[in-house]
CSV table of C-alpha atoms and ligand atoms in Angstrom, one decimal:
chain,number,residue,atom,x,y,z
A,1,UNK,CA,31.0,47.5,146.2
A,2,UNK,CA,27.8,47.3,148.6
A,3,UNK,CA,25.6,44.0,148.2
A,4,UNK,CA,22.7,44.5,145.8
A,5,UNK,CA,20.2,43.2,148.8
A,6,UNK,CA,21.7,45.4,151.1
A,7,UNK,CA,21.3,48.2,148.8
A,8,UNK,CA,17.8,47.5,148.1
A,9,UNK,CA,16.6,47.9,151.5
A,10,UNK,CA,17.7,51.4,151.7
A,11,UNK,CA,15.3,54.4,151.6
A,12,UNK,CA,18.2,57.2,150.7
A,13,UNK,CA,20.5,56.4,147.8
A,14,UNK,CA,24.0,58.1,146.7
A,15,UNK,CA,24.6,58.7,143.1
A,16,UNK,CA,27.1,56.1,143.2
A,17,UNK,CA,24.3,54.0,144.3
A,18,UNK,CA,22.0,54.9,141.8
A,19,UNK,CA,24.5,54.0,138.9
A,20,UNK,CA,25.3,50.7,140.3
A,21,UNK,CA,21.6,50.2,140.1
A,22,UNK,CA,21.1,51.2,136.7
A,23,UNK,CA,24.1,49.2,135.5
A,24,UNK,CA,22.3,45.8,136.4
A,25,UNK,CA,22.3,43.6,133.6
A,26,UNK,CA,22.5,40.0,135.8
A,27,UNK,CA,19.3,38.5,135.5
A,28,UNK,CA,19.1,37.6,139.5
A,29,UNK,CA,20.3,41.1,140.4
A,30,UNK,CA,17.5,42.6,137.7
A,31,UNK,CA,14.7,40.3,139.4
A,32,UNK,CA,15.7,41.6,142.9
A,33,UNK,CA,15.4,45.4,141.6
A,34,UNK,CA,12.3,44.2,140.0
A,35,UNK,CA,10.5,43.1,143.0
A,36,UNK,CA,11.5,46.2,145.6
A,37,UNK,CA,10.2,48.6,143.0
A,38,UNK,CA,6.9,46.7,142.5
A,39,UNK,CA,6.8,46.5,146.6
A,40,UNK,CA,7.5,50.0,146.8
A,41,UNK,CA,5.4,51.0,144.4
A,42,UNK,CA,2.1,48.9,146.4
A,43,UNK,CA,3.6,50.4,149.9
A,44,UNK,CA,3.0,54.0,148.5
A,45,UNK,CA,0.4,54.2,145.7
A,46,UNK,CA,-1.7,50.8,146.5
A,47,UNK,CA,-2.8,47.9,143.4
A,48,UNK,CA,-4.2,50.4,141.1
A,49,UNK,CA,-2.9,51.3,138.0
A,50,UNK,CA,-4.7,54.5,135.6
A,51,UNK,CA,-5.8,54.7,132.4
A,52,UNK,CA,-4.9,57.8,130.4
A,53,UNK,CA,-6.5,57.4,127.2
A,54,UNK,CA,-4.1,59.5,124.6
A,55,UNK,CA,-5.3,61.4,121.8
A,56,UNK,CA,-2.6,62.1,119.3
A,57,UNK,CA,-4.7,65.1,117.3
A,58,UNK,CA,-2.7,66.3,115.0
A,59,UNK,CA,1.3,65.7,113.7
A,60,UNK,CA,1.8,69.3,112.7
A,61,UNK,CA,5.6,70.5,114.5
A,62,UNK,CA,6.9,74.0,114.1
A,63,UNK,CA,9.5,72.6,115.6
A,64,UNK,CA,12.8,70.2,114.7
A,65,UNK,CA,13.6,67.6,117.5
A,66,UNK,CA,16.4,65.7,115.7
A,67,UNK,CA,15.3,62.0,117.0
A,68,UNK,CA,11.8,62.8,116.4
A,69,UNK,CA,9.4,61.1,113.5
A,70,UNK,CA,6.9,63.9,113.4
A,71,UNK,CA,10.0,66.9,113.0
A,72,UNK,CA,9.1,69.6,111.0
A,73,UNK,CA,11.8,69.5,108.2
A,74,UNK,CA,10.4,65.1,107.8
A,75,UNK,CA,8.3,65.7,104.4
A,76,UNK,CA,7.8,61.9,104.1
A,77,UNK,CA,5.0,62.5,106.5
A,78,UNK,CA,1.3,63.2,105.8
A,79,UNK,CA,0.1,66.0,108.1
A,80,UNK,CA,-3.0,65.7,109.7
A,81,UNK,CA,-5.4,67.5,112.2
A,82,UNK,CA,-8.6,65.7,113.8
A,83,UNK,CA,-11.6,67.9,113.5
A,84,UNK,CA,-13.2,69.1,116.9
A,85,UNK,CA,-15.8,66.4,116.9
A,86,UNK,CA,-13.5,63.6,116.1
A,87,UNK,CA,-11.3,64.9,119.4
A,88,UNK,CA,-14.6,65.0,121.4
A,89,UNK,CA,-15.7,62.3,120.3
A,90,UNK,CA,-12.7,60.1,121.3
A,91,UNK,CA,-12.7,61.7,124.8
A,92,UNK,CA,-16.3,60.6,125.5
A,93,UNK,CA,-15.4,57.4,124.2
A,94,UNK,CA,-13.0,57.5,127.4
A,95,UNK,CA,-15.5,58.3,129.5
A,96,UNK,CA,-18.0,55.9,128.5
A,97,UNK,CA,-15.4,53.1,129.3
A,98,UNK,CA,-14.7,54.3,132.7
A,99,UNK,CA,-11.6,56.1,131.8
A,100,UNK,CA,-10.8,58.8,134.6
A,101,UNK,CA,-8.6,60.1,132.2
A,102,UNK,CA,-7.5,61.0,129.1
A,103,UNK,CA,-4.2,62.9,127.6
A,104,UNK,CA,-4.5,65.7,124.1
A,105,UNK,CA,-0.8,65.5,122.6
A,106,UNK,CA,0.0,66.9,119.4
A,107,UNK,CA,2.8,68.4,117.8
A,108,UNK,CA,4.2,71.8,118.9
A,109,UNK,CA,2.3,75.3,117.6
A,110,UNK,CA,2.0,78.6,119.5
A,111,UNK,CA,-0.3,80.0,116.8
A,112,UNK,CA,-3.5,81.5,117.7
A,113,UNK,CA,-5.3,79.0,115.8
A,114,UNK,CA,-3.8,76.1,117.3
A,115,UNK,CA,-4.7,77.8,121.1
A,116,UNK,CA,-8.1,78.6,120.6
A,117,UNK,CA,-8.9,74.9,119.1
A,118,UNK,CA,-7.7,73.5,121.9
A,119,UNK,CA,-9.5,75.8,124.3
A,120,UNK,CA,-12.9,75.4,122.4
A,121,UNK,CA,-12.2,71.4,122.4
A,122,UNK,CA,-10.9,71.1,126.4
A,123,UNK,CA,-14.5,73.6,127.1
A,124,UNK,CA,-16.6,71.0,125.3
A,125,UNK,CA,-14.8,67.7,126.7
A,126,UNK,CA,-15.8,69.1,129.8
A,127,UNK,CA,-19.3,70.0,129.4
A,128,UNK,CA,-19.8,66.4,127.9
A,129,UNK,CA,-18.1,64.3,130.5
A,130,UNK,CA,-19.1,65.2,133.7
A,131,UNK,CA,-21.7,62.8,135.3
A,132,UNK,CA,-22.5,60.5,138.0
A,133,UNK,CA,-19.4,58.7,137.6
A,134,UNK,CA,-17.1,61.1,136.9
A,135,UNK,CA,-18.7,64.2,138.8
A,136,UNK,CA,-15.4,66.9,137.8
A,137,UNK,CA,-15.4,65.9,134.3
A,138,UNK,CA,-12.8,63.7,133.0
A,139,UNK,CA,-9.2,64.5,133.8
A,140,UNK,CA,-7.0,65.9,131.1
A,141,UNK,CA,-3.8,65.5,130.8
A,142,UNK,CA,-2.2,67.6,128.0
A,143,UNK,CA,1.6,67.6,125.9
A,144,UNK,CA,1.8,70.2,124.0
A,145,UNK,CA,4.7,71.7,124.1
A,146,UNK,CA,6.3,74.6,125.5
A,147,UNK,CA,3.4,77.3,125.6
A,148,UNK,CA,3.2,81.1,127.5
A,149,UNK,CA,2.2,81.2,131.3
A,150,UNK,CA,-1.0,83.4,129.9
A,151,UNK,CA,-1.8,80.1,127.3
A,152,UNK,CA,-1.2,77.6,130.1
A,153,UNK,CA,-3.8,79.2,132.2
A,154,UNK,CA,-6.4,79.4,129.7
A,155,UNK,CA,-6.6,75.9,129.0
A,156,UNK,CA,-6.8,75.1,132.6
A,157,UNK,CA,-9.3,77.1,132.7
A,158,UNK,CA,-11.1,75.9,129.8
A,159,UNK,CA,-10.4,72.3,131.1
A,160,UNK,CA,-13.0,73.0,134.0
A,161,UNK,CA,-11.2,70.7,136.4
A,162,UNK,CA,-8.7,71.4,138.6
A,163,UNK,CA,-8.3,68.8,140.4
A,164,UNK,CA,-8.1,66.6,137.2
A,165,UNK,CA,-5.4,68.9,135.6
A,166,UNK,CA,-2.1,67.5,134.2
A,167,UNK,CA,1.0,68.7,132.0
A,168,UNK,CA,3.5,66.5,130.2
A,169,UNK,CA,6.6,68.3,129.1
A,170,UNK,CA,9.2,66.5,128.8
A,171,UNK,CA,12.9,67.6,129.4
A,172,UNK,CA,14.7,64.9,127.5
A,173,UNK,CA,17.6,65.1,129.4
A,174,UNK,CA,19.7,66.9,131.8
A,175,UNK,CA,23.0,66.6,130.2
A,176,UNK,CA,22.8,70.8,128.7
A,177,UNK,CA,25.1,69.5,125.7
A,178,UNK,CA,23.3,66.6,124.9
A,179,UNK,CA,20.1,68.2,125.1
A,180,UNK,CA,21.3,70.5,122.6
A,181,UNK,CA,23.1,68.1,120.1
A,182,UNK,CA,19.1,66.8,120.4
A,183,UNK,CA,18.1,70.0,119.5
A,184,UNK,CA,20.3,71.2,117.1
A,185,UNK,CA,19.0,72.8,113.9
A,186,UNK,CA,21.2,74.0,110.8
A,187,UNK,CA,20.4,77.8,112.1
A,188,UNK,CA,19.4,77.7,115.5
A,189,UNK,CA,18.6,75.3,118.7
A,190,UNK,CA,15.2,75.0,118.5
A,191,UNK,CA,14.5,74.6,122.4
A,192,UNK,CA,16.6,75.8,125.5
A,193,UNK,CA,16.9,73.0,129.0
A,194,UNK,CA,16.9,76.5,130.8
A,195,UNK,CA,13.0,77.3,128.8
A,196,UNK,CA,11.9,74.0,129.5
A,197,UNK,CA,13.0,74.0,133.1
A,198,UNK,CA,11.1,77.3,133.4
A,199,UNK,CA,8.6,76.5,131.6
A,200,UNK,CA,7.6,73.2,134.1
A,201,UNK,CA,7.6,76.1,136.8
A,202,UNK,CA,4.9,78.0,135.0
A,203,UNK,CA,3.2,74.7,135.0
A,204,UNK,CA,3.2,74.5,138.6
A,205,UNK,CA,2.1,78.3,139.0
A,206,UNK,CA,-1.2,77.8,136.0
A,207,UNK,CA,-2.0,75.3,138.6
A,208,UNK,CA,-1.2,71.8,136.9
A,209,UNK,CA,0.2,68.4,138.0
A,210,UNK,CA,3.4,69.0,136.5
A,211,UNK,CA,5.0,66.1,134.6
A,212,UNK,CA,8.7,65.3,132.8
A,213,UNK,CA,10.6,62.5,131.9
A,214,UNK,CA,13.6,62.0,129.9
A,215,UNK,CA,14.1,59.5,126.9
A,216,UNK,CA,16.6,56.5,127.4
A,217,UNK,CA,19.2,55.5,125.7
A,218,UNK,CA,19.9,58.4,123.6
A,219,UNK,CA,23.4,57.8,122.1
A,220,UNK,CA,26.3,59.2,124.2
A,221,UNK,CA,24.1,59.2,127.3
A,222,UNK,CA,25.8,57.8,130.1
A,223,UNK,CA,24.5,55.8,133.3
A,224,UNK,CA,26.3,59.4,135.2
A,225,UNK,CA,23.4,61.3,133.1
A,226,UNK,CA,20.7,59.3,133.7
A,227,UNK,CA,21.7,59.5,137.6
A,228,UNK,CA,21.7,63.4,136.7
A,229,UNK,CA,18.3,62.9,135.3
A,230,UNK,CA,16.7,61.3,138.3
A,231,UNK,CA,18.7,64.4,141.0
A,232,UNK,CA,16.7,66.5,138.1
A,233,UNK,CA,13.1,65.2,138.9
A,234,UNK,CA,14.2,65.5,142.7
A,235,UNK,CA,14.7,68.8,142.3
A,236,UNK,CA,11.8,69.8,140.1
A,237,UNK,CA,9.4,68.1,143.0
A,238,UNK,CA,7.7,66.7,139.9
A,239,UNK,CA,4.5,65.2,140.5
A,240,UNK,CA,4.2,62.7,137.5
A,241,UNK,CA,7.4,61.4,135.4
A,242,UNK,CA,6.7,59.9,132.0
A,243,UNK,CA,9.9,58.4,130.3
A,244,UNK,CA,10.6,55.6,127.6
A,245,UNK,CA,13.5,54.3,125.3
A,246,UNK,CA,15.1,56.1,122.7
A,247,UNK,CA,14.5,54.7,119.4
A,248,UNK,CA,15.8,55.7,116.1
A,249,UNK,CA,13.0,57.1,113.4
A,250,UNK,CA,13.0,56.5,109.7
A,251,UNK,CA,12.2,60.2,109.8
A,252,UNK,CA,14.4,61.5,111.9
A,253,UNK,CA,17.7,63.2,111.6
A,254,UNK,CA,19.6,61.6,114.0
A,255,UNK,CA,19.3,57.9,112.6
A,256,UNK,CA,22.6,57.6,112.0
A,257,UNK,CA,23.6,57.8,115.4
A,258,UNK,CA,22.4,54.3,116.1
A,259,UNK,CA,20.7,53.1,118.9
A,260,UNK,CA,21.5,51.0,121.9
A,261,UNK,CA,20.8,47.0,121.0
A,262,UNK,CA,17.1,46.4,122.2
A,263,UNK,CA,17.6,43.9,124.8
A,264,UNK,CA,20.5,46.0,126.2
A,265,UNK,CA,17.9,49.2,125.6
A,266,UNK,CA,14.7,47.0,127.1
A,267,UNK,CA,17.3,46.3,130.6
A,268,UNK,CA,18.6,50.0,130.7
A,269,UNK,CA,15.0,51.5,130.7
A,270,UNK,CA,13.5,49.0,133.0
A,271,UNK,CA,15.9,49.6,135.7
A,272,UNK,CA,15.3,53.1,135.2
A,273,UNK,CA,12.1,53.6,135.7
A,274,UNK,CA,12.9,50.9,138.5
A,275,UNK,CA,14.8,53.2,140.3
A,276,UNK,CA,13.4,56.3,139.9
A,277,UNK,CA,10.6,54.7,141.9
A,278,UNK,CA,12.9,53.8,144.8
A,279,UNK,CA,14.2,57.1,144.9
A,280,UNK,CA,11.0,58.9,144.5
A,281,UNK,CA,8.4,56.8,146.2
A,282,UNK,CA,4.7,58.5,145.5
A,283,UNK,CA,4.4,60.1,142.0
A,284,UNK,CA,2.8,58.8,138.9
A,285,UNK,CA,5.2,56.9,136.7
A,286,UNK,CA,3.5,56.0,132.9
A,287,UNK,CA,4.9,53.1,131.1
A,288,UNK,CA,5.7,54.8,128.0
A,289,UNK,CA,4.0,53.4,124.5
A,290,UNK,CA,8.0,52.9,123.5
A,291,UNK,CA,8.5,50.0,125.8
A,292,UNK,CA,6.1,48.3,124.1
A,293,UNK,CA,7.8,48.8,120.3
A,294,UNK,CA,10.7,47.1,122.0
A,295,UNK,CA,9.0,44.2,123.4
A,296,UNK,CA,5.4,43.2,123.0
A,297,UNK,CA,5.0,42.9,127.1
A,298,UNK,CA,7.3,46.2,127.4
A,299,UNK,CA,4.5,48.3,129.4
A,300,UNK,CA,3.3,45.1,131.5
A,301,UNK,CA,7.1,45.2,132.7
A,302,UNK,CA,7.1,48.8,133.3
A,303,UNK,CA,3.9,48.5,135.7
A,304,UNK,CA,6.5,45.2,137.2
A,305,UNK,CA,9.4,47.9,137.8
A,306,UNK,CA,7.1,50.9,139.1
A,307,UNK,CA,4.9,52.2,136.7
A,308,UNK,CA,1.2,53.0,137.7
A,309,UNK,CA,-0.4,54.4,134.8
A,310,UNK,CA,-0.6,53.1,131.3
A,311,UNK,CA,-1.5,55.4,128.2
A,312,UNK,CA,-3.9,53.1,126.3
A,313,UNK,CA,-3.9,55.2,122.3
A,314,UNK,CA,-7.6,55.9,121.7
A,315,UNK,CA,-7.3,58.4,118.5
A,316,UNK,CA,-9.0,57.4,115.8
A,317,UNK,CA,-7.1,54.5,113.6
A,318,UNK,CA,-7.2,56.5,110.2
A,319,UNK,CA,-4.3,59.1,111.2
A,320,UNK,CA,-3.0,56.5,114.0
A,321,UNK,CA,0.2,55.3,111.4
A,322,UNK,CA,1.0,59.5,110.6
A,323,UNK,CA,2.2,60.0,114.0
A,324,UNK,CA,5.2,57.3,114.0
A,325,UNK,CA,7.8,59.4,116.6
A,326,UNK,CA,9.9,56.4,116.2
A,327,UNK,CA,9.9,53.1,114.3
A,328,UNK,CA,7.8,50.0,115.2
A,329,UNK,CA,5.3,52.1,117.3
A,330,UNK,CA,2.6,49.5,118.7
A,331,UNK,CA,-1.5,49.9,118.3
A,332,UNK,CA,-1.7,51.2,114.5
A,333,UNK,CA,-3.9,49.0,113.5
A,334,UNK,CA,-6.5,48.5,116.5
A,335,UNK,CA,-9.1,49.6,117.2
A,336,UNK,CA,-9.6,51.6,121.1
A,337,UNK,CA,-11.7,48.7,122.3
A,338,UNK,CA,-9.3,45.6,121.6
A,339,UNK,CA,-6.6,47.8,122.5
A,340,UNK,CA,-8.5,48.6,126.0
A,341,UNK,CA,-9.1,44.9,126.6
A,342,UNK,CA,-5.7,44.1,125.8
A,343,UNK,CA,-4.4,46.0,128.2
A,344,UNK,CA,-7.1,45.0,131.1
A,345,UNK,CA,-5.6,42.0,130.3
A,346,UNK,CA,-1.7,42.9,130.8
A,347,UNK,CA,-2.7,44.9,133.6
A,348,UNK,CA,-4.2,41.9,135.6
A,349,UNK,CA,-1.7,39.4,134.7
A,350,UNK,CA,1.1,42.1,136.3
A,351,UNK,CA,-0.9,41.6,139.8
A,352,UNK,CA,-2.5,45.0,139.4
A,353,UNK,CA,-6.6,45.8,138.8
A,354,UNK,CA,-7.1,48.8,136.6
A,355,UNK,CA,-8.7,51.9,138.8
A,356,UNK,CA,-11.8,52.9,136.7
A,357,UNK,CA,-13.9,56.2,136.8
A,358,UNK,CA,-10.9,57.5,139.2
A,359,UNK,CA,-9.1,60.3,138.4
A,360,UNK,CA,-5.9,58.8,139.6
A,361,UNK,CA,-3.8,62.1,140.8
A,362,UNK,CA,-0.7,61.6,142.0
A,363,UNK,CA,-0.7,61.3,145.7
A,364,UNK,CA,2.6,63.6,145.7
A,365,UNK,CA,0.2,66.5,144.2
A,366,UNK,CA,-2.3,65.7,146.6
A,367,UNK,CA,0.0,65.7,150.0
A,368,UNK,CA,0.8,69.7,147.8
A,369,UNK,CA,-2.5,70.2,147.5
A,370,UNK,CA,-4.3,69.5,150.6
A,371,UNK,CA,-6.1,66.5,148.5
A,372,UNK,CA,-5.4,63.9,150.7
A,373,UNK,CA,-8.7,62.7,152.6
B,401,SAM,N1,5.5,68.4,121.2
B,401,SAM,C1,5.2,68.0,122.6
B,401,SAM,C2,6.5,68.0,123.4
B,401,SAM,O1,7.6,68.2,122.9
B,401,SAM,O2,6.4,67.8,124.6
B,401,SAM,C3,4.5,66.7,122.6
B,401,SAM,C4,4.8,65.7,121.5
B,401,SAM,S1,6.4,65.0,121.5
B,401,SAM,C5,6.4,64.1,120.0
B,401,SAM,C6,6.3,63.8,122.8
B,401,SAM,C7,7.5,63.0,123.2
B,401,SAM,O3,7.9,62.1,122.2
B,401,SAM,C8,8.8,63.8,123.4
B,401,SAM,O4,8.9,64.5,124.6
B,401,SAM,C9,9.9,62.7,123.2
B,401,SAM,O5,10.5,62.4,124.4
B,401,SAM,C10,9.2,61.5,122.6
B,401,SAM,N2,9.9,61.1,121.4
B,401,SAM,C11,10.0,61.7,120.2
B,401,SAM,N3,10.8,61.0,119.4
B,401,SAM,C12,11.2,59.9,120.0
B,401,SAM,C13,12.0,58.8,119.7
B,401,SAM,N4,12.6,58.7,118.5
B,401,SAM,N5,12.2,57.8,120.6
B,401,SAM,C14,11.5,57.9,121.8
B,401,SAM,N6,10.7,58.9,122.2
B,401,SAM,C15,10.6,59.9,121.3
């Protein structure tokens, strides 16, 4: 077996080097991974880590993700939509504390309803957040689901800023028949890997930064999936990858299943994201919200292994507790402000500064895109 240093210093890895860095659990081994992905990270993307401040505005799902808190079958769970001006208002709450950036996730609808409130809110967002500071608007990044190529373009459109543009879809995992074990309803399976897979590709062509990530840890996932997971955002040419422990909901249907022990879980998903970022060298990588229900540092140590953006929640603290995806979900009770200097203050003690008023693009999109100065 090749010498973890040794390994480390490579710029190509096999799968069979991948998986005997994801199987690190020796604390001197861990601190080595630790350090080239930080390094690497600084080599490619500089000090700066981006704010993405996310607004969760409503819990409604049509659809019935087994692990997930917020499924649709879950009646212990008050439903809950923000009102236009409460959305607006968060966003220029963003923008008035320098955020570049902020991220609309909700859960999944494909009625007309649903579309046309989020075109009317991204046209406004717009219109109130461009200025001096951030002269294209604020950048949006949105997670909304699985949506029609005609519905993706709109809301770029309505979002008024294409270089500012973002998707985050998720695939979950790459493994086809643990993706639908995930996905499995009494009468039908929900979602299709092949849909999603497509559907990142009608991303690309609305014009969007196209982003996907994978949960971690999801019982009967193996270190070989994980490896498969990484080949998948390879081959994708994503531009963004936002990913984050698996943990078990109250609400869910799959809480039976278990989950993986959380120091074991905290390990697994650090070298993950770890090596993700060796193999892929200059996309954005967000410390999920779900490190930090593991461990109350769990996003400083994902900007340690390779993360450079954080998520900072900034939805109003009335419906923050309704949209628990999983159990012990950090920031229900604060307000955006101590939240936002809590994290200024993570960020700094990590080695990083926080990049404000930027928009923070991947520079993968922008070597695509021409963007690059
Ligand atoms: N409906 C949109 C979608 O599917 O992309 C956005 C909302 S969905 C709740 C956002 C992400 O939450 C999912 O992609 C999933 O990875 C994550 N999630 C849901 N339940 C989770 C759990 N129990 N543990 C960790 N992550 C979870």
């Amino acid at each position: 077996m090749k010498k973890i240093d040794t390994l480390l210093k490579q710029t190509e890895f096999s799968d069979e080097d991948i998986v005997r860095l994801l199987q690190i659990t020796d604390p001197q081994e861990a601190t080595l991974l630790q350090k080239a992905a930080f390094n690497r990270t600084t080599e490619h993307l500089g000090n700066q880590v981006y704010y993405r401040g996310l607004i969760e505005f409503s819990n409604i799902c049509t659809l019935d993700c087994r692990y997930c808190g917020i499924r649709k079958s879950n009646h212990l769970v008050p439903r809950y939509e923000l009102t236009k001006e409460q959305v607006v208002e968060a966003a220029c709450w963003a923008a008035e504390n320098h955020y570049g950036s902020i991220c609309l996730q909700s859960g999944e609808r494909r009625d007309s309803k649903f579309i046309d409130f989020v075109t009317d809110v991204l046209e406004t967002i717009h219109q109130k957040t461009v200025s001096d500071a951030l002269p294209s608007g604020l950048g949006i990044t949105l997670s909304l689901g699985e949506q029609t190529l005609e519905v993706y373009k709109q809301w770029a459109q309505a979002a008024g800023n294409p270089i500012g543009l973002r998707y985050l879809l998720r695939f979950e995992t790459s493994n086809l028949k643990l993706f639908n074990h995930l996905h499995y309803s009494k009468s039908h399976h929900d979602k299709g890997l092949e849909r999603r897979y497509q559907a990142l590709k009608d991303l690309r062509e609305a014009g969007y930064q196209v982003g996907s990530g994978v949960m971690i840890g999801i019982p009967g996932q193996t270190l070989e999936d994980l490896c498969q997971d990484i080949r998948t955002f390879q081959k994708l040419d994503l531009d963004m990858i936002g990913m984050g422990p698996y943990i078990t909901s109250p609400g869910a249907d799959m809480l039976g299943e278990g989950m993986m022990e959380k120091k074991a879980l905290m390990r697994l998903a650090l070298n993950m994201i770890a090596v993700t970022r060796l193999v892929i060298h200059d996309i954005n990588i967000a410390a999920a919200t779900a490190l930090q229900a593991l461990e109350d540092d769990g996003r400083e140590k994902g900007i340690l292994h390779g993360c450079n953006v954080i998520m900072p929640n900034i939805t109003p603290r009335i419906v923050r507790k309704n949209y628990q995806l999983y159990a012990n979900k950090p920031f229900i009770e604060q307000e955006p402000s101590d939240s936002n200097k809590f994290l200024q203050h993570c960020i700094e003690k990590t080695g990083r500064t926080v990049g404000l008023n930027v928009l923070g693009s991947s520079i993968h999109w922008k070597k695509r895109a021409g963007q690059m100065q």
